XYZ file of N, CA, C and O in Angstrom:
584
model
N 0.870 -1.327 0.407
C -0.459 -0.052 0.099
C 0.941 0.777 0.328
O 1.965 1.634 0.482
N 0.609 2.198 -0.778
C 0.904 3.396 -0.499
C 0.331 5.152 0.487
O -0.575 3.940 1.087
N 1.050 4.997 0.590
C 0.498 6.624 2.353
C -0.819 6.754 1.924
O -1.121 6.887 2.984
N -0.927 6.615 0.484
C -3.284 7.023 0.346
C -3.716 6.057 1.176
O -4.358 6.775 1.197
N -4.041 4.727 1.030
C -3.998 3.737 1.411
C -3.764 3.885 2.419
O -4.528 3.124 3.198
N -3.259 3.932 2.963
C -2.505 3.413 4.271
C -3.198 4.767 5.168
O -4.456 4.098 5.979
N -2.676 5.535 5.409
C -4.643 6.844 5.623
C -5.860 6.596 5.187
O -6.842 6.248 6.556
N -6.407 5.448 3.888
C -7.427 5.870 4.795
C -7.504 4.125 5.297
O -8.316 3.913 5.559
N -6.888 2.985 5.414
C -6.920 2.420 6.545
C -7.412 3.268 7.926
O -7.441 2.688 9.072
N -5.805 4.633 8.433
C -6.084 4.871 9.471
C -7.061 5.419 9.724
O -7.508 5.406 11.037
N -7.955 5.812 8.095
C -9.231 6.716 9.169
C -10.510 6.270 9.219
O -11.105 5.840 10.069
N -10.579 4.113 8.946
C -10.927 3.583 9.824
C -11.441 3.389 11.141
O -12.501 3.467 10.986
N -10.022 3.541 11.231
C -9.538 3.257 12.742
C -10.678 5.162 13.012
O -10.510 4.443 13.980
N -9.663 6.142 12.419
C -10.698 6.656 13.125
C -12.297 6.552 13.706
O -12.418 6.982 14.678
N -12.631 6.399 12.502
C -14.570 6.122 12.364
C -14.202 4.891 13.255
O -15.976 5.404 13.618
N -13.991 4.324 13.812
C -14.298 3.593 14.567
C -14.607 4.154 16.043
O -15.169 3.541 16.240
N -13.118 4.673 16.295
C -13.077 5.530 17.010
C -14.738 6.722 17.759
O -14.917 6.445 18.864
N -14.990 6.981 16.567
C -16.071 7.772 16.463
C -17.458 6.911 16.825
O -18.460 8.068 17.520
N -17.148 5.796 16.407
C -19.180 5.249 15.849
C -19.076 4.504 17.161
O -19.799 4.486 18.055
N -17.292 4.353 18.820
C -17.783 4.244 20.093
C -17.896 4.427 21.060
O -17.990 4.570 22.313
N -18.249 6.184 20.408
C -17.768 7.134 21.377
C -16.529 8.531 21.886
O -17.004 8.723 23.114
N -15.262 7.270 21.025
C -14.389 8.325 21.343
C -14.398 9.649 20.661
O -14.317 9.604 19.291
N -13.194 9.795 19.912
C -11.965 10.583 19.668
C -12.045 9.865 17.769
O -11.990 9.545 17.972
N -11.841 10.549 16.797
C -12.533 10.036 15.357
C -10.400 10.101 14.860
O -10.188 10.846 14.332
N -9.486 9.514 16.377
C -7.997 9.708 15.308
C -8.077 8.116 15.232
O -7.548 7.697 15.659
N -7.288 7.690 14.295
C -6.827 6.684 14.212
C -5.422 6.539 13.523
O -4.631 7.548 13.466
N -5.113 5.373 13.337
C -3.529 5.163 13.387
C -3.151 3.893 12.539
O -3.549 2.587 12.698
N -2.352 3.746 11.538
C -1.626 2.457 11.927
C -0.580 1.558 10.902
O 0.604 3.321 11.216
N 0.397 0.741 11.718
C 1.789 0.923 11.512
C 1.443 0.268 9.845
O 1.542 -1.176 9.763
N 3.019 0.152 8.934
C 3.419 -0.450 8.039
C 4.808 -1.169 7.984
O 5.669 -0.191 8.142
N 4.853 -2.204 7.403
C 6.187 -2.506 6.733
C 6.493 -2.031 5.521
O 6.452 -1.506 5.106
N 7.991 -2.253 5.588
C 8.536 -1.569 4.256
C 7.648 -2.503 2.985
O 7.758 -0.876 2.503
N 6.892 -3.091 3.108
C 6.440 -3.415 2.096
C 5.492 -2.512 1.702
O 4.079 -3.269 0.677
N 4.493 -2.224 2.679
C 2.876 -1.325 2.796
C 2.586 -1.682 3.353
O 0.793 -2.037 3.102
N 2.527 -3.567 4.153
C 1.761 -4.832 4.210
C 1.886 -3.798 6.359
O 2.380 -3.566 6.501
N 0.226 -3.297 6.430
C 0.038 -3.751 7.444
C 0.520 -4.191 9.009
O 0.505 -5.754 8.729
N 0.954 -3.742 9.488
C 1.265 -4.783 11.078
C 0.313 -4.652 11.836
O 0.351 -5.220 13.013
N -0.452 -3.379 12.040
C -0.379 -3.166 12.772
C -2.078 -1.666 13.114
O -1.522 -1.678 11.970
N -3.007 -1.971 13.657
C -3.248 -0.551 14.100
C -4.209 -0.138 15.318
O -4.276 -1.292 16.578
N -4.642 1.407 15.464
C -5.396 1.317 16.309
C -5.969 2.856 16.502
O -5.775 3.670 15.307
N -6.498 3.247 17.937
C -7.579 3.999 17.133
C -7.692 4.857 19.022
O -7.145 3.618 19.902
N -7.896 6.280 19.252
C -7.372 6.684 20.021
C -9.510 6.274 21.378
O -10.161 5.718 20.005
N -8.447 5.576 21.985
C -9.525 4.819 22.920
C -9.534 5.073 24.201
O -9.547 4.598 25.689
N -8.519 6.751 25.200
C -8.405 7.711 26.294
C -10.327 7.186 26.732
O -10.379 7.041 27.958
N -11.403 7.904 25.956
C -12.675 7.679 26.572
C -13.029 5.964 26.604
O -13.603 5.957 27.683
N -12.981 4.953 26.033
C -13.289 4.576 26.115
C -13.176 3.902 27.083
O -13.371 2.308 27.793
N -11.869 3.703 27.695
C -10.909 3.020 28.381
C -10.317 3.561 29.466
O -9.968 3.083 30.174
N -11.173 5.127 29.300
C -10.604 5.231 31.113
C -8.530 5.564 30.994
O -8.374 6.123 32.009
N -7.956 5.661 30.441
C -6.672 5.708 29.247
C -6.781 7.160 28.682
O -6.669 6.730 27.826
N -5.747 8.545 29.835
C -5.192 9.287 29.371
C -3.604 8.802 28.895
O -3.826 10.163 27.409
N -3.843 7.975 28.491
C -1.428 7.640 27.642
C -2.686 6.596 25.997
O -1.942 6.386 25.322
N -3.848 6.126 25.664
C -4.302 5.749 24.805
C -4.388 7.056 24.193
O -5.945 5.972 23.553
N -4.429 6.618 23.533
C -4.155 7.977 21.364
C -3.896 7.100 20.839
O -3.610 5.142 20.831
N -4.684 7.072 19.868
C -4.344 6.746 18.414
C -3.060 5.887 18.245
O -2.701 3.799 17.628
N -1.578 6.295 18.601
C -0.897 6.070 17.589
C 0.025 4.911 19.360
O 1.088 4.829 18.798
N 0.170 5.608 19.816
C 0.276 3.820 21.016
C -0.651 3.054 20.907
O 0.014 2.157 21.542
N -1.290 3.064 21.067
C -2.419 2.251 21.168
C -2.063 0.607 20.032
O -1.652 -0.058 19.900
N -1.548 1.626 18.339
C -1.154 0.706 17.342
C 0.332 0.776 17.715
O 0.826 -0.835 17.680
N 1.078 1.092 18.449
C 2.744 0.526 18.871
C 1.504 -0.953 19.621
O 3.253 -1.447 19.657
N 0.912 -0.338 20.775
C 0.507 -1.312 21.898
C 0.246 -2.639 20.611
O 1.021 -3.888 21.423
N -0.510 -2.464 20.408
C -0.665 -3.785 18.087
C 0.062 -4.132 18.455
O 0.052 -5.175 17.810
N 0.506 -3.873 18.199
C 2.549 -4.234 17.206
C 2.794 -5.339 17.945
O 3.949 -6.552 17.919
N 3.199 -4.962 19.077
C 3.822 -6.309 19.987
C 4.830 -6.266 20.354
O 5.438 -5.116 19.296
N 5.701 -6.954 20.971
C 7.680 -7.485 19.950
C 7.991 -6.569 19.049
O 6.835 -8.146 18.052
N 8.853 -6.247 18.406
C 9.452 -6.196 17.228
C 10.687 -6.094 17.588
O 10.808 -5.401 18.703
N 11.605 -6.246 15.996
C 13.038 -5.840 16.617
C 12.955 -5.170 14.689
O 14.409 -4.494 14.528
N 11.617 -5.491 13.787
C 12.189 -4.121 13.284
C 11.561 -2.754 12.967
O 11.286 -2.180 11.580
N 11.078 -2.665 14.068
C 10.831 -0.298 14.031
C 11.249 0.079 13.308
O 10.378 0.799 12.970
N 12.711 0.311 13.041
C 14.466 1.211 12.238
C 12.519 0.500 10.820
O 13.764 1.613 9.778
N 11.616 -0.086 10.732
C 12.042 -0.245 8.959
C 10.780 -0.141 8.356
O 10.353 -0.706 7.793
N 9.909 0.913 9.599
C 8.778 0.881 9.357
C 7.587 2.073 9.246
O 8.839 3.061 9.472
N 6.922 1.940 8.438
C 6.121 3.389 9.025
C 4.856 3.437 9.333
O 3.580 2.371 9.494
N 5.284 4.784 10.603
C 3.151 4.477 11.535
C 2.994 5.090 10.235
O 3.410 7.140 10.222
N 1.095 5.665 10.962
C 0.774 6.583 9.169
C -0.976 7.005 11.087
O -1.004 6.202 11.336
N -0.804 8.412 10.916
C -2.090 8.512 11.901
C -2.913 10.407 11.290
O -1.920 10.286 10.425
N -4.268 9.833 11.281
C -5.424 10.508 10.895
C -4.760 12.415 11.097
O -5.749 12.705 10.241
N -3.969 12.922 12.816
C -4.282 14.309 12.494
C -2.464 13.599 13.532
O -1.922 12.815 13.492
N -1.674 14.529 13.771
C -0.501 15.226 13.240
C 0.132 15.056 15.036
O -0.990 15.262 15.738
N 1.078 13.563 15.397
C 1.555 13.333 16.698
C 1.355 14.103 17.754
O 2.387 14.897 17.135
N 0.840 14.435 18.795
C 1.247 14.671 20.181
C 2.443 14.621 20.899
O 3.086 13.300 19.537
N 3.635 15.698 21.789
C 4.910 15.346 21.686
C 5.008 13.798 23.187
O 5.927 12.935 22.542
N 3.619 13.362 22.967
C 3.377 12.055 23.741
C 3.755 11.064 23.317
O 4.072 10.046 22.652
N 2.204 10.845 21.645
C 3.161 9.384 20.570
C 4.492 10.184 19.928
O 4.806 9.099 19.195
N 4.478 11.375 19.590
C 6.334 11.257 18.889
C 7.161 11.029 19.972
O 7.909 9.962 19.237
N 7.024 10.840 21.026
C 8.389 10.477 21.484
C 8.472 8.916 22.081
O 8.990 8.890 22.191
N 7.308 8.646 21.482
C 7.123 6.937 21.784
C 7.674 6.188 20.700
O 8.107 5.654 20.065
N 7.260 7.685 19.188
C 7.450 7.323 18.590
C 9.071 6.658 17.938
O 10.338 6.176 17.224
N 9.627 7.936 18.896
C 11.454 8.408 18.440
C 11.701 7.293 19.046
O 13.159 6.907 18.371
N 11.588 6.782 20.490
C 12.092 5.445 21.184
C 12.196 4.680 20.386
O 13.561 3.841 20.642
N 11.375 4.291 19.300
C 11.605 2.862 19.392
C 12.308 3.247 17.406
O 12.650 2.235 15.879
N 11.674 4.782 17.128
C 13.116 4.780 15.524
C 12.661 4.280 14.959
O 13.224 4.677 14.046
N 10.975 4.601 14.276
C 10.252 5.036 13.020
C 10.402 5.718 12.598
O 10.708 7.117 12.974
N 11.474 5.351 11.174
C 11.434 6.317 10.486
C 11.663 7.511 10.168
O 11.503 8.241 8.953
N 9.651 6.812 9.692
C 8.275 7.619 8.540
C 7.114 8.051 9.545
O 6.851 6.699 9.340
N 6.825 9.052 9.424
C 5.859 9.389 9.928
C 5.242 9.701 8.919
O 5.104 10.529 7.999
N 3.645 9.895 8.285
C 2.043 9.356 7.706
C 1.493 10.745 8.000
O 0.838 9.850 9.281
N 0.721 11.652 8.347
C 0.031 12.064 9.105
C -1.211 13.284 7.852
O -0.625 13.703 7.276
N -1.723 13.228 8.468
C -4.094 13.157 8.045
C -3.800 14.565 7.109
O -4.052 15.480 5.949
N -3.766 14.486 8.863
C -4.107 16.967 8.655
C -2.688 17.398 10.371
O -3.220 16.876 11.185
N -2.341 18.638 10.438
C -2.221 19.813 10.649
C -2.118 20.523 10.981
O -1.747 21.735 12.178
N -3.340 21.231 10.155
C -3.881 21.600 10.535
C -5.533 22.070 12.293
O -5.494 23.126 12.671
N -5.663 21.497 12.328
C -6.698 21.298 14.368
C -5.848 21.385 14.557
O -6.082 21.400 16.098
N -4.612 20.676 14.951
C -3.815 20.637 16.029
C -2.606 20.126 14.976
O -2.399 19.467 14.470
N -0.920 21.079 15.951
C 0.004 20.556 14.904
C 1.167 19.677 15.832
O 1.180 21.154 17.188
N 1.407 18.843 16.109
C 1.363 18.214 16.680
C 2.857 18.792 16.997
O 3.362 19.545 17.257
N 4.168 17.583 17.584
C 5.650 17.594 17.532
C 6.379 17.010 16.082
O 7.259 16.606 16.184
N 5.480 17.685 14.954
C 6.387 17.329 13.960
C 7.664 17.683 14.122
O 8.797 17.248 13.504
N 8.142 19.248 14.889
C 9.632 19.129 14.374
C 10.454 18.267 15.363
O 11.649 18.222 14.852
N 10.157 18.016 16.015
C 10.735 17.078 16.411
C 11.127 15.695 15.592
O 12.515 15.321 16.338
N 9.707 15.886 15.037
C 10.394 14.397 14.834
C 11.650 14.737 13.693
O 12.706 13.895 13.171
N 11.112 15.541 13.331
C 12.779 16.302 11.341
C 14.334 16.026 12.964
O 14.911 16.241 11.946
N 13.915 17.002 13.763
C 15.766 16.770 15.138
C 16.331 15.412 14.423
O 17.279 15.842 15.009
N 15.135 15.293 14.881
C 15.222 13.221 15.028
C 15.664 12.748 13.774
O 15.587 11.115 13.917
N 15.411 13.237 12.612
C 15.752 13.158 11.594
C 14.868 11.805 10.333
O 14.953 10.999 9.632
N 13.619 11.813 11.445
C 12.604 11.233 10.383
C 12.037 11.036 9.424
O 12.266 13.128 9.924
N 11.580 11.506 8.258
C 10.813 11.659 7.298
C 9.453 12.154 7.929
O 8.473 10.988 8.131
N 9.014 13.322 7.219
C 7.974 13.414 7.563
C 6.574 13.893 6.568
O 7.604 14.395 5.721
N 5.961 12.982 6.521
C 5.225 13.626 4.901
C 2.894 13.804 5.456
O 2.718 13.213 6.751
N 3.006 15.324 5.382
C 1.719 15.605 5.835
C 1.057 15.860 3.712
O 1.348 16.409 3.963
N -0.095 14.636 4.383
C -1.220 15.235 3.626
C -1.806 15.533 3.233
O -2.852 16.171 2.003
N -2.238 15.926 4.284
C -3.414 17.590 4.186
C -4.554 17.549 3.539
O -4.754 17.562 2.823
N -5.174 16.220 4.398
C -6.454 15.812 3.657
C -7.716 15.899 4.371
O -8.053 16.090 5.409
N -8.605 16.063 3.976
C -9.853 16.749 3.393
C -10.521 15.860 4.402
O -11.004 17.082 5.679
N -10.780 14.608 4.248
C -11.649 14.113 4.312
C -11.015 14.243 6.407
O -12.328 14.603 7.630
N -9.968 14.206 6.832
C -9.178 14.119 8.407
C -9.527 15.753 8.902
O -10.111 15.432 9.786
N -9.315 17.210 7.514
C -9.293 17.934 8.904
C -10.949 17.586 8.614
O -10.850 18.652 10.166
N -11.507 17.524 7.863
C -13.558 17.693 8.619
C -13.768 16.743 9.380
O -15.027 17.507 10.301
N -13.677 15.558 10.753
C -13.574 14.591 10.620
C -13.214 15.921 12.023
O -14.371 15.573 13.502
N -11.774 16.314 12.304
C -11.555 15.937 13.215
C -12.256 17.180 14.155
O -12.786 18.479 14.961
N -12.618 18.837 12.629
C -13.042 20.195 12.672
C -14.614 20.656 12.860
O -15.385 20.668 14.601
N -15.228 19.780 12.671
C -16.571 17.976 13.260
C -16.156 18.062 14.548
O -16.885 18.843 15.136
N -15.063 17.670 15.355
C -15.751 16.249 16.770
C -15.363 17.735 17.569
O -15.646 17.956 18.673
N -14.031 18.897 17.643
C -12.901 19.551 17.861
C -15.296 20.419 18.501
O -14.803 21.012 19.302
N -15.526 20.489 17.865
C -16.490 21.770 17.433
C -18.050 21.432 18.503
O -18.359 21.957 19.001
N -18.394 20.028 17.985
C -19.093 19.303 18.572
C -18.895 19.026 19.158
O -19.498 18.998 21.293
N -17.543 19.288 20.269
C -16.958 17.844 21.883
C -15.317 18.805 22.363
O -14.887 18.361 22.577
N -15.578 19.721 22.468
C -14.707 20.961 22.935
C -13.882 20.225 23.976
O -12.639 20.982 24.131
N -14.504 20.066 24.395
C -15.242 19.026 25.859
C -13.289 18.351 26.020
O -12.668 18.053 26.687
N -14.141 17.116 24.722
C -13.181 15.927 24.909
C -11.650 16.499 24.719
O -10.896 16.018 25.153
N -11.958 17.088 23.918
C -11.050 16.745 23.002
C -9.300 18.277 23.636
O -8.148 18.096 23.951
N -10.229 19.459 24.119
C -9.578 19.359 25.732
C -8.467 18.717 26.179
O -7.938 18.594 27.046
N -9.193 17.759 26.818
C -9.332 16.912 27.997
C -8.306 15.654 26.409
O -6.835 15.369 28.305
N -8.055 15.629 26.145
C -7.091 14.587 24.955
C -5.975 15.746 25.129
O -5.073 14.449 25.194
N -6.211 16.734 25.239
C -4.993 17.200 24.528
C -4.051 17.978 25.863
O -3.029 18.662 25.865
N -4.463 17.713 26.874
C -4.289 18.830 28.489
C -4.113 19.809 29.377
O -4.396 20.215 29.530
N -5.433 20.480 27.794
C -5.392 22.232 28.344
C -6.837 21.441 29.416
O -7.919 20.338 30.048
């Protein structure tokens, strides 16, 4: 799968989170052949776990691995500092981001550590987050620590 196809899979995870009453943020992890090795969506509301952001859930679902440095992390939204730190810890070299207009995470930190950052500026990702934030500002602010 290419970056756009992988983003579509992450969007499906985001839609799943929204259907469950959570935040519409999804993530997938792919190997160098473009095959998905793990999926996740934000489960913070559903699980009561403040660290259950989409990217961390996805990485947890990947389990123990030795090929982190060959993987690509895809997220519908620019990763926060916590998720960025987790991806950097495992030296994931490529991060694909659906959008960063509604929230600009720690993309500069990825770049400082040599990770390739691709922002797709996807209209569906932008719309989904904008609508969610407008309707649920309290949950959004809680998610980003405000």
